[in-house]
Amino acid sequence: MEPIIGIIENNSAKVAQTLNVVLADEFLLYTKTKNAHLNLDENDLYRKLMLFKGQYEQLEMTMDSIAQHIHSTGYNIPATLDIFLELEHLAEQSQFNYSGVELIHELLEDHESLIIRLQKKAVYFGNELQESGVGRYMMELIAIHQRMRLDLKIYL
């Protein structure tokens, strides 16, 4: 395999595998956010619809970006629901009759969990693999999730 620009050749499989896990978590969070958008109650409906719509659109862009990073390693994305469910670390939605506040609390917990996981991955990429560029990319994802988390907290 030809060396990947910006990634140490021996690390490309590890980078791709780790990014696939991140992509799986992002996909589950996207699905839960989309579900929140579709199943809101009547309280403050329009503002919450716009909040969730903006967030699932941001998550779509984030997933596309992660996919591009995976492709840059020379590996494919295992984009099936079965594989994503095997890889992801977030929990599927536990119930379907949520109020807007309950949905927001669950999404907040997921963003917080993902931020912690991304921080660990940033350290892994930067320190263990010496892939500072991928580590910086994890920091960019953390910033996205921190902004989304702050936007959600406004509605509590």
PDB file of C-alpha atoms in Angstrom, residues 15-135:
ATOM      1  CA  VAL A  15      -6.565   5.248  12.495  1.00  0.00           C
ATOM      2  CA  ALA A  16      -9.283   3.808  10.235  1.00  0.00           C
ATOM      3  CA  GLN A  17     -10.507   1.378  12.916  1.00  0.00           C
ATOM      4  CA  THR A  18     -10.681   4.059  15.582  1.00  0.00           C
ATOM      5  CA  LEU A  19     -12.426   6.509  13.260  1.00  0.00           C
ATOM      6  CA  ASN A  20     -14.956   3.798  12.383  1.00  0.00           C
ATOM      7  CA  VAL A  21     -15.851   3.566  16.084  1.00  0.00           C
ATOM      8  CA  VAL A  22     -16.228   7.361  16.241  1.00  0.00           C
ATOM      9  CA  LEU A  23     -18.406   7.246  13.124  1.00  0.00           C
ATOM     10  CA  ALA A  24     -20.626   4.576  14.693  1.00  0.00           C
ATOM     11  CA  ASP A  25     -21.141   6.723  17.810  1.00  0.00           C
ATOM     12  CA  GLU A  26     -21.871   9.777  15.671  1.00  0.00           C
ATOM     13  CA  PHE A  27     -24.408   7.786  13.657  1.00  0.00           C
ATOM     14  CA  LEU A  28     -26.268   6.641  16.756  1.00  0.00           C
ATOM     15  CA  LEU A  29     -26.280  10.190  18.133  1.00  0.00           C
ATOM     16  CA  TYR A  30     -27.555  11.424  14.751  1.00  0.00           C
ATOM     17  CA  THR A  31     -30.348   8.826  14.849  1.00  0.00           C
ATOM     18  CA  LYS A  32     -31.369   9.796  18.377  1.00  0.00           C
ATOM     19  CA  THR A  33     -31.317  13.506  17.481  1.00  0.00           C
ATOM     20  CA  LYS A  34     -33.411  12.890  14.377  1.00  0.00           C
ATOM     21  CA  ASN A  35     -35.830  10.861  16.499  1.00  0.00           C
ATOM     22  CA  ALA A  36     -36.054  13.752  18.970  1.00  0.00           C
ATOM     23  CA  HIS A  37     -36.887  16.058  16.086  1.00  0.00           C
ATOM     24  CA  LEU A  38     -39.638  13.753  14.849  1.00  0.00           C
ATOM     25  CA  ASN A  39     -41.217  12.973  18.223  1.00  0.00           C
ATOM     26  CA  LEU A  40     -41.381  16.236  20.109  1.00  0.00           C
ATOM     27  CA  ASP A  41     -44.262  17.128  22.365  1.00  0.00           C
ATOM     28  CA  GLU A  42     -46.252  20.357  22.010  1.00  0.00           C
ATOM     29  CA  ASN A  43     -44.238  22.467  24.480  1.00  0.00           C
ATOM     30  CA  ASP A  44     -42.062  25.026  22.700  1.00  0.00           C
ATOM     31  CA  LEU A  45     -42.353  22.906  19.594  1.00  0.00           C
ATOM     32  CA  TYR A  46     -40.982  25.224  16.909  1.00  0.00           C
ATOM     33  CA  ARG A  47     -37.808  26.265  18.751  1.00  0.00           C
ATOM     34  CA  LYS A  48     -36.978  22.679  19.693  1.00  0.00           C
ATOM     35  CA  LEU A  49     -37.692  21.475  16.153  1.00  0.00           C
ATOM     36  CA  MET A  50     -35.184  24.025  14.859  1.00  0.00           C
ATOM     37  CA  LEU A  51     -32.664  23.063  17.546  1.00  0.00           C
ATOM     38  CA  PHE A  52     -32.829  19.351  16.733  1.00  0.00           C
ATOM     39  CA  LYS A  53     -32.862  20.006  12.980  1.00  0.00           C
ATOM     40  CA  GLY A  54     -29.719  22.114  13.255  1.00  0.00           C
ATOM     41  CA  GLN A  55     -28.055  19.448  15.360  1.00  0.00           C
ATOM     42  CA  TYR A  56     -28.831  16.488  13.140  1.00  0.00           C
ATOM     43  CA  GLU A  57     -27.673  18.499  10.123  1.00  0.00           C
ATOM     44  CA  GLN A  58     -24.399  19.245  11.966  1.00  0.00           C
ATOM     45  CA  LEU A  59     -24.057  15.546  12.777  1.00  0.00           C
ATOM     46  CA  GLU A  60     -24.584  14.683   9.083  1.00  0.00           C
ATOM     47  CA  MET A  61     -21.702  17.009   8.158  1.00  0.00           C
ATOM     48  CA  THR A  62     -19.580  15.542  10.949  1.00  0.00           C
ATOM     49  CA  MET A  63     -20.224  11.983   9.738  1.00  0.00           C
ATOM     50  CA  ASP A  64     -19.278  12.987   6.179  1.00  0.00           C
ATOM     51  CA  SER A  65     -16.062  14.530   7.472  1.00  0.00           C
ATOM     52  CA  ILE A  66     -15.169  11.412   9.466  1.00  0.00           C
ATOM     53  CA  ALA A  67     -15.898   9.250   6.415  1.00  0.00           C
ATOM     54  CA  GLN A  68     -13.512  11.383   4.348  1.00  0.00           C
ATOM     55  CA  HIS A  69     -10.821  10.930   6.983  1.00  0.00           C
ATOM     56  CA  ILE A  70     -11.369   7.162   6.949  1.00  0.00           C
ATOM     57  CA  HIS A  71     -11.129   7.076   3.160  1.00  0.00           C
ATOM     58  CA  SER A  72      -7.884   9.069   3.337  1.00  0.00           C
ATOM     59  CA  THR A  73      -6.326   6.116   5.194  1.00  0.00           C
ATOM     60  CA  GLY A  74      -7.055   3.847   2.241  1.00  0.00           C
ATOM     61  CA  TYR A  75      -9.705   1.844   4.103  1.00  0.00           C
ATOM     62  CA  ASN A  76     -13.435   1.513   3.527  1.00  0.00           C
ATOM     63  CA  ILE A  77     -16.227   2.386   5.910  1.00  0.00           C
ATOM     64  CA  PRO A  78     -18.250  -0.533   7.304  1.00  0.00           C
ATOM     65  CA  ALA A  79     -21.496   1.386   6.902  1.00  0.00           C
ATOM     66  CA  THR A  80     -24.109  -1.156   7.904  1.00  0.00           C
ATOM     67  CA  LEU A  81     -26.372  -0.785  10.905  1.00  0.00           C
ATOM     68  CA  ASP A  82     -25.255  -4.142  12.311  1.00  0.00           C
ATOM     69  CA  ILE A  83     -21.596  -3.132  12.236  1.00  0.00           C
ATOM     70  CA  PHE A  84     -22.337   0.336  13.626  1.00  0.00           C
ATOM     71  CA  LEU A  85     -24.261  -1.215  16.524  1.00  0.00           C
ATOM     72  CA  GLU A  86     -21.311  -3.509  17.232  1.00  0.00           C
ATOM     73  CA  LEU A  87     -18.861  -0.601  17.211  1.00  0.00           C
ATOM     74  CA  GLU A  88     -20.773   2.159  18.961  1.00  0.00           C
ATOM     75  CA  HIS A  89     -20.508   2.862  22.661  1.00  0.00           C
ATOM     76  CA  LEU A  90     -23.594   4.981  23.211  1.00  0.00           C
ATOM     77  CA  ALA A  91     -26.839   3.313  24.223  1.00  0.00           C
ATOM     78  CA  GLU A  92     -29.820   3.130  21.953  1.00  0.00           C
ATOM     79  CA  GLN A  93     -32.805   5.157  23.029  1.00  0.00           C
ATOM     80  CA  SER A  94     -34.337   3.486  26.058  1.00  0.00           C
ATOM     81  CA  GLN A  95     -37.941   4.582  25.563  1.00  0.00           C
ATOM     82  CA  PHE A  96     -40.122   6.249  22.976  1.00  0.00           C
ATOM     83  CA  ASN A  97     -42.487   8.448  24.995  1.00  0.00           C
ATOM     84  CA  TYR A  98     -40.124  11.252  25.913  1.00  0.00           C
ATOM     85  CA  SER A  99     -40.965  14.816  26.691  1.00  0.00           C
ATOM     86  CA  GLY A 100     -38.737  17.425  25.103  1.00  0.00           C
ATOM     87  CA  VAL A 101     -36.838  17.844  28.385  1.00  0.00           C
ATOM     88  CA  GLU A 102     -36.219  14.093  28.707  1.00  0.00           C
ATOM     89  CA  LEU A 103     -34.950  13.957  25.122  1.00  0.00           C
ATOM     90  CA  ILE A 104     -32.604  16.837  25.801  1.00  0.00           C
ATOM     91  CA  HIS A 105     -31.269  15.180  28.974  1.00  0.00           C
ATOM     92  CA  GLU A 106     -30.520  11.954  27.115  1.00  0.00           C
ATOM     93  CA  LEU A 107     -28.831  13.811  24.253  1.00  0.00           C
ATOM     94  CA  LEU A 108     -26.780  15.843  26.747  1.00  0.00           C
ATOM     95  CA  GLU A 109     -25.551  12.641  28.377  1.00  0.00           C
ATOM     96  CA  ASP A 110     -24.616  11.247  24.971  1.00  0.00           C
ATOM     97  CA  HIS A 111     -22.686  14.382  23.991  1.00  0.00           C
ATOM     98  CA  GLU A 112     -20.873  14.339  27.337  1.00  0.00           C
ATOM     99  CA  SER A 113     -19.997  10.667  26.932  1.00  0.00           C
ATOM    100  CA  LEU A 114     -18.795  11.237  23.378  1.00  0.00           C
ATOM    101  CA  ILE A 115     -16.671  14.229  24.429  1.00  0.00           C
ATOM    102  CA  ILE A 116     -14.907  12.073  27.041  1.00  0.00           C
ATOM    103  CA  ARG A 117     -14.331   9.290  24.486  1.00  0.00           C
ATOM    104  CA  LEU A 118     -13.012  11.765  21.909  1.00  0.00           C
ATOM    105  CA  GLN A 119     -10.625  13.239  24.492  1.00  0.00           C
ATOM    106  CA  LYS A 120      -9.196   9.769  25.122  1.00  0.00           C
ATOM    107  CA  LYS A 121      -8.879   9.183  21.377  1.00  0.00           C
ATOM    108  CA  ALA A 122      -7.096  12.525  20.934  1.00  0.00           C
ATOM    109  CA  VAL A 123      -4.538  11.430  23.538  1.00  0.00           C
ATOM    110  CA  TYR A 124      -4.243   8.006  21.873  1.00  0.00           C
ATOM    111  CA  PHE A 125      -3.606   9.541  18.461  1.00  0.00           C
ATOM    112  CA  GLY A 126      -1.252  12.223  19.740  1.00  0.00           C
ATOM    113  CA  ASN A 127       0.776  10.262  22.285  1.00  0.00           C
ATOM    114  CA  GLU A 128       0.643   6.584  21.356  1.00  0.00           C
ATOM    115  CA  LEU A 129       0.456   6.767  17.557  1.00  0.00           C
ATOM    116  CA  GLN A 130       2.258  10.093  17.114  1.00  0.00           C
ATOM    117  CA  GLU A 131      -0.560  11.175  14.789  1.00  0.00           C
ATOM    118  CA  SER A 132      -0.942  14.764  15.954  1.00  0.00           C
ATOM    119  CA  GLY A 133      -3.047  15.727  12.925  1.00  0.00           C
ATOM    120  CA  VAL A 134      -5.666  13.100  13.737  1.00  0.00           C
ATOM    121  CA  GLY A 135      -5.444  14.093  17.402  1.00  0.00           C
TER     122      GLY A 135
END
